[in-house]
Amino acid sequence: MEQVTIKVEGISCMHCVNSIEGALKEQNIEGRVDLKAGTVSVNYDASKFNLDQIKEIIEEQGYHVI
């Protein structure tokens, strides 16, 4: 398992948290949003996903990965 923390712009409420965490969970990726820090900590299987794919999942929810 790989672990990475991604800085994301536009996270402002619990709806944002649920949107991102839910989208990751649909792909069997463990993600935890830190609302105050504006980050997403992700644990993922590098044999199934790469970092660009993780970022794309987040951006598809309407947020900007920095």
mmCIF file of N, CA and C in Angstrom:
data_model
loop_
_atom_site.group_PDB
_atom_site.id
_atom_site.type_symbol
_atom_site.label_atom_id
_atom_site.label_comp_id
_atom_site.label_asym_id
_atom_site.label_seq_id
_atom_site.Cartn_x
_atom_site.Cartn_y
_atom_site.Cartn_z
ATOM 1 N N MET A 1 0.838 -1.192 0.000
ATOM 2 C CA MET A 1 0.000 0.000 0.000
ATOM 3 C C MET A 1 0.877 1.247 0.000
ATOM 4 N N GLU A 2 0.463 2.206 -0.779
ATOM 5 C CA GLU A 2 1.115 3.506 -0.821
ATOM 6 C C GLU A 2 0.271 4.493 -0.029
ATOM 7 N N GLN A 3 0.942 5.480 0.549
ATOM 8 C CA GLN A 3 0.216 6.532 1.257
ATOM 9 C C GLN A 3 0.733 7.875 0.769
ATOM 10 N N VAL A 4 -0.215 8.792 0.522
ATOM 11 C CA VAL A 4 0.138 10.130 0.058
ATOM 12 C C VAL A 4 -0.888 11.113 0.616
ATOM 13 N N THR A 5 -0.421 12.339 0.866
ATOM 14 C CA THR A 5 -1.315 13.413 1.270
ATOM 15 C C THR A 5 -1.316 14.447 0.151
ATOM 16 N N ILE A 6 -2.519 14.763 -0.315
ATOM 17 C CA ILE A 6 -2.698 15.639 -1.466
ATOM 18 C C ILE A 6 -3.363 16.934 -1.008
ATOM 19 N N LYS A 7 -2.807 18.060 -1.406
ATOM 20 C CA LYS A 7 -3.389 19.372 -1.108
ATOM 21 C C LYS A 7 -4.475 19.642 -2.147
ATOM 22 N N VAL A 8 -5.665 20.029 -1.657
ATOM 23 C CA VAL A 8 -6.802 20.226 -2.546
ATOM 24 C C VAL A 8 -7.470 21.564 -2.232
ATOM 25 N N GLU A 9 -7.750 22.364 -3.263
ATOM 26 C CA GLU A 9 -8.454 23.634 -3.095
ATOM 27 C C GLU A 9 -9.949 23.411 -3.237
ATOM 28 N N GLY A 10 -10.730 24.160 -2.464
ATOM 29 C CA GLY A 10 -12.171 24.151 -2.610
ATOM 30 C C GLY A 10 -12.910 23.306 -1.591
ATOM 31 N N ILE A 11 -12.189 22.665 -0.684
ATOM 32 C CA ILE A 11 -12.852 21.878 0.359
ATOM 33 C C ILE A 11 -13.300 22.849 1.446
ATOM 34 N N SER A 12 -14.633 22.962 1.633
ATOM 35 C CA SER A 12 -15.118 23.968 2.577
ATOM 36 C C SER A 12 -16.177 23.476 3.557
ATOM 37 N N CYS A 13 -16.691 22.258 3.342
ATOM 38 C CA CYS A 13 -17.785 21.798 4.200
ATOM 39 C C CYS A 13 -17.844 20.269 4.222
ATOM 40 N N MET A 14 -18.754 19.747 5.015
ATOM 41 C CA MET A 14 -18.890 18.293 5.115
ATOM 42 C C MET A 14 -19.389 17.669 3.813
ATOM 43 N N HIS A 15 -20.143 18.416 3.026
ATOM 44 C CA HIS A 15 -20.549 17.887 1.721
ATOM 45 C C HIS A 15 -19.311 17.616 0.863
ATOM 46 N N CYS A 16 -18.357 18.524 0.907
ATOM 47 C CA CYS A 16 -17.108 18.352 0.168
ATOM 48 C C CYS A 16 -16.371 17.091 0.639
ATOM 49 N N VAL A 17 -16.294 16.941 1.947
ATOM 50 C CA VAL A 17 -15.632 15.781 2.541
ATOM 51 C C VAL A 17 -16.297 14.501 2.055
ATOM 52 N N ASN A 18 -17.617 14.444 2.169
ATOM 53 C CA ASN A 18 -18.352 13.241 1.777
ATOM 54 C C ASN A 18 -18.227 12.955 0.282
ATOM 55 N N SER A 19 -18.205 13.995 -0.529
ATOM 56 C CA SER A 19 -18.085 13.845 -1.973
ATOM 57 C C SER A 19 -16.749 13.197 -2.343
ATOM 58 N N ILE A 20 -15.679 13.713 -1.787
ATOM 59 C CA ILE A 20 -14.346 13.193 -2.101
ATOM 60 C C ILE A 20 -14.157 11.791 -1.536
ATOM 61 N N GLU A 21 -14.472 11.616 -0.257
ATOM 62 C CA GLU A 21 -14.287 10.305 0.367
ATOM 63 C C GLU A 21 -15.161 9.247 -0.310
ATOM 64 N N GLY A 22 -16.378 9.631 -0.686
ATOM 65 C CA GLY A 22 -17.282 8.698 -1.356
ATOM 66 C C GLY A 22 -16.778 8.278 -2.730
ATOM 67 N N ALA A 23 -16.263 9.234 -3.494
ATOM 68 C CA ALA A 23 -15.744 8.931 -4.830
ATOM 69 C C ALA A 23 -14.539 7.989 -4.742
ATOM 70 N N LEU A 24 -13.675 8.221 -3.761
ATOM 71 C CA LEU A 24 -12.523 7.334 -3.579
ATOM 72 C C LEU A 24 -12.973 5.948 -3.142
ATOM 73 N N LYS A 25 -13.925 5.902 -2.221
ATOM 74 C CA LYS A 25 -14.414 4.623 -1.707
ATOM 75 C C LYS A 25 -15.032 3.781 -2.823
ATOM 76 N N GLU A 26 -15.715 4.430 -3.771
ATOM 77 C CA GLU A 26 -16.299 3.707 -4.909
ATOM 78 C C GLU A 26 -15.243 2.959 -5.708
ATOM 79 N N GLN A 27 -14.012 3.444 -5.660
ATOM 80 C CA GLN A 27 -12.905 2.807 -6.375
ATOM 81 C C GLN A 27 -12.076 1.899 -5.451
ATOM 82 N N ASN A 28 -12.598 1.655 -4.240
ATOM 83 C CA ASN A 28 -11.891 0.855 -3.228
ATOM 84 C C ASN A 28 -10.571 1.478 -2.815
ATOM 85 N N ILE A 29 -10.587 2.812 -2.704
ATOM 86 C CA ILE A 29 -9.422 3.568 -2.258
ATOM 87 C C ILE A 29 -9.779 4.204 -0.927
ATOM 88 N N GLU A 30 -8.902 4.036 0.051
ATOM 89 C CA GLU A 30 -9.134 4.624 1.365
ATOM 90 C C GLU A 30 -8.660 6.069 1.356
ATOM 91 N N GLY A 31 -9.576 6.993 1.581
ATOM 92 C CA GLY A 31 -9.228 8.403 1.608
ATOM 93 C C GLY A 31 -9.838 9.089 2.811
ATOM 94 N N ARG A 32 -9.088 10.005 3.391
ATOM 95 C CA ARG A 32 -9.590 10.762 4.541
ATOM 96 C C ARG A 32 -9.289 12.240 4.304
ATOM 97 N N VAL A 33 -10.342 13.045 4.339
ATOM 98 C CA VAL A 33 -10.221 14.481 4.098
ATOM 99 C C VAL A 33 -10.002 15.192 5.425
ATOM 100 N N ASP A 34 -9.024 16.092 5.449
ATOM 101 C CA ASP A 34 -8.814 16.988 6.593
ATOM 102 C C ASP A 34 -9.361 18.345 6.174
ATOM 103 N N LEU A 35 -10.556 18.663 6.666
ATOM 104 C CA LEU A 35 -11.256 19.879 6.259
ATOM 105 C C LEU A 35 -10.457 21.132 6.583
ATOM 106 N N LYS A 36 -9.884 21.205 7.776
ATOM 107 C CA LYS A 36 -9.130 22.397 8.181
ATOM 108 C C LYS A 36 -7.870 22.598 7.348
ATOM 109 N N ALA A 37 -7.166 21.516 7.066
ATOM 110 C CA ALA A 37 -5.905 21.618 6.326
ATOM 111 C C ALA A 37 -6.108 21.676 4.818
ATOM 112 N N GLY A 38 -7.281 21.272 4.345
ATOM 113 C CA GLY A 38 -7.521 21.238 2.906
ATOM 114 C C GLY A 38 -6.706 20.161 2.218
ATOM 115 N N THR A 39 -6.600 19.002 2.883
ATOM 116 C CA THR A 39 -5.822 17.903 2.328
ATOM 117 C C THR A 39 -6.645 16.618 2.308
ATOM 118 N N VAL A 40 -6.184 15.694 1.471
ATOM 119 C CA VAL A 40 -6.771 14.365 1.415
ATOM 120 C C VAL A 40 -5.622 13.369 1.589
ATOM 121 N N SER A 41 -5.709 12.547 2.624
ATOM 122 C CA SER A 41 -4.730 11.484 2.844
ATOM 123 C C SER A 41 -5.294 10.219 2.223
ATOM 124 N N VAL A 42 -4.496 9.594 1.378
ATOM 125 C CA VAL A 42 -4.974 8.459 0.599
ATOM 126 C C VAL A 42 -4.048 7.270 0.797
ATOM 127 N N ASN A 43 -4.653 6.110 1.033
ATOM 128 C CA ASN A 43 -3.943 4.838 1.035
ATOM 129 C C ASN A 43 -4.463 4.052 -0.161
ATOM 130 N N TYR A 44 -3.562 3.611 -1.025
ATOM 131 C CA TYR A 44 -4.010 2.928 -2.234
ATOM 132 C C TYR A 44 -3.015 1.862 -2.658
ATOM 133 N N ASP A 45 -3.495 0.938 -3.444
ATOM 134 C CA ASP A 45 -2.685 -0.143 -3.991
ATOM 135 C C ASP A 45 -2.030 0.352 -5.277
ATOM 136 N N ALA A 46 -0.729 0.546 -5.238
ATOM 137 C CA ALA A 46 -0.002 1.104 -6.384
ATOM 138 C C ALA A 46 -0.006 0.171 -7.597
ATOM 139 N N SER A 47 -0.346 -1.079 -7.393
ATOM 140 C CA SER A 47 -0.437 -1.990 -8.537
ATOM 141 C C SER A 47 -1.752 -1.812 -9.293
ATOM 142 N N LYS A 48 -2.719 -1.112 -8.678
ATOM 143 C CA LYS A 48 -4.018 -0.889 -9.308
ATOM 144 C C LYS A 48 -4.246 0.560 -9.719
ATOM 145 N N PHE A 49 -3.639 1.495 -9.006
ATOM 146 C CA PHE A 49 -3.831 2.921 -9.263
ATOM 147 C C PHE A 49 -2.497 3.646 -9.205
ATOM 148 N N ASN A 50 -2.405 4.771 -9.925
ATOM 149 C CA ASN A 50 -1.246 5.645 -9.771
ATOM 150 C C ASN A 50 -1.740 6.995 -9.249
ATOM 151 N N LEU A 51 -0.808 7.839 -8.873
ATOM 152 C CA LEU A 51 -1.160 9.118 -8.258
ATOM 153 C C LEU A 51 -1.998 9.985 -9.187
ATOM 154 N N ASP A 52 -1.712 9.969 -10.468
ATOM 155 C CA ASP A 52 -2.503 10.766 -11.410
ATOM 156 C C ASP A 52 -3.966 10.322 -11.440
ATOM 157 N N GLN A 53 -4.204 9.022 -11.334
ATOM 158 C CA GLN A 53 -5.575 8.524 -11.310
ATOM 159 C C GLN A 53 -6.299 8.977 -10.048
ATOM 160 N N ILE A 54 -5.589 8.982 -8.920
ATOM 161 C CA ILE A 54 -6.170 9.440 -7.656
ATOM 162 C C ILE A 54 -6.563 10.911 -7.782
ATOM 163 N N LYS A 55 -5.652 11.708 -8.311
ATOM 164 C CA LYS A 55 -5.929 13.133 -8.491
ATOM 165 C C LYS A 55 -7.124 13.351 -9.410
ATOM 166 N N GLU A 56 -7.228 12.562 -10.454
ATOM 167 C CA GLU A 56 -8.337 12.692 -11.399
ATOM 168 C C GLU A 56 -9.675 12.391 -10.719
ATOM 169 N N ILE A 57 -9.717 11.393 -9.856
ATOM 170 C CA ILE A 57 -10.941 11.061 -9.129
ATOM 171 C C ILE A 57 -11.384 12.254 -8.288
ATOM 172 N N ILE A 58 -10.435 12.896 -7.629
ATOM 173 C CA ILE A 58 -10.747 14.063 -6.795
ATOM 174 C C ILE A 58 -11.217 15.233 -7.665
ATOM 175 N N GLU A 59 -10.512 15.486 -8.757
ATOM 176 C CA GLU A 59 -10.864 16.606 -9.626
ATOM 177 C C GLU A 59 -12.209 16.397 -10.311
ATOM 178 N N GLU A 60 -12.594 15.150 -10.572
ATOM 179 C CA GLU A 60 -13.899 14.869 -11.170
ATOM 180 C C GLU A 60 -15.037 15.280 -10.232
ATOM 181 N N GLN A 61 -14.737 15.442 -8.944
ATOM 182 C CA GLN A 61 -15.752 15.868 -7.983
ATOM 183 C C GLN A 61 -15.863 17.394 -7.934
ATOM 184 N N GLY A 62 -15.023 18.093 -8.709
ATOM 185 C CA GLY A 62 -15.106 19.538 -8.795
ATOM 186 C C GLY A 62 -14.086 20.295 -7.953
ATOM 187 N N TYR A 63 -13.044 19.609 -7.510
ATOM 188 C CA TYR A 63 -12.019 20.235 -6.664
ATOM 189 C C TYR A 63 -10.718 20.292 -7.447
ATOM 190 N N HIS A 64 -9.849 21.216 -7.044
ATOM 191 C CA HIS A 64 -8.581 21.417 -7.732
ATOM 192 C C HIS A 64 -7.424 20.885 -6.888
ATOM 193 N N VAL A 65 -6.728 19.890 -7.440
ATOM 194 C CA VAL A 65 -5.554 19.345 -6.775
ATOM 195 C C VAL A 65 -4.375 20.270 -7.049
ATOM 196 N N ILE A 66 -3.682 20.662 -5.990
ATOM 197 C CA ILE A 66 -2.550 21.582 -6.123
ATOM 198 C C ILE A 66 -1.277 20.793 -6.339
#
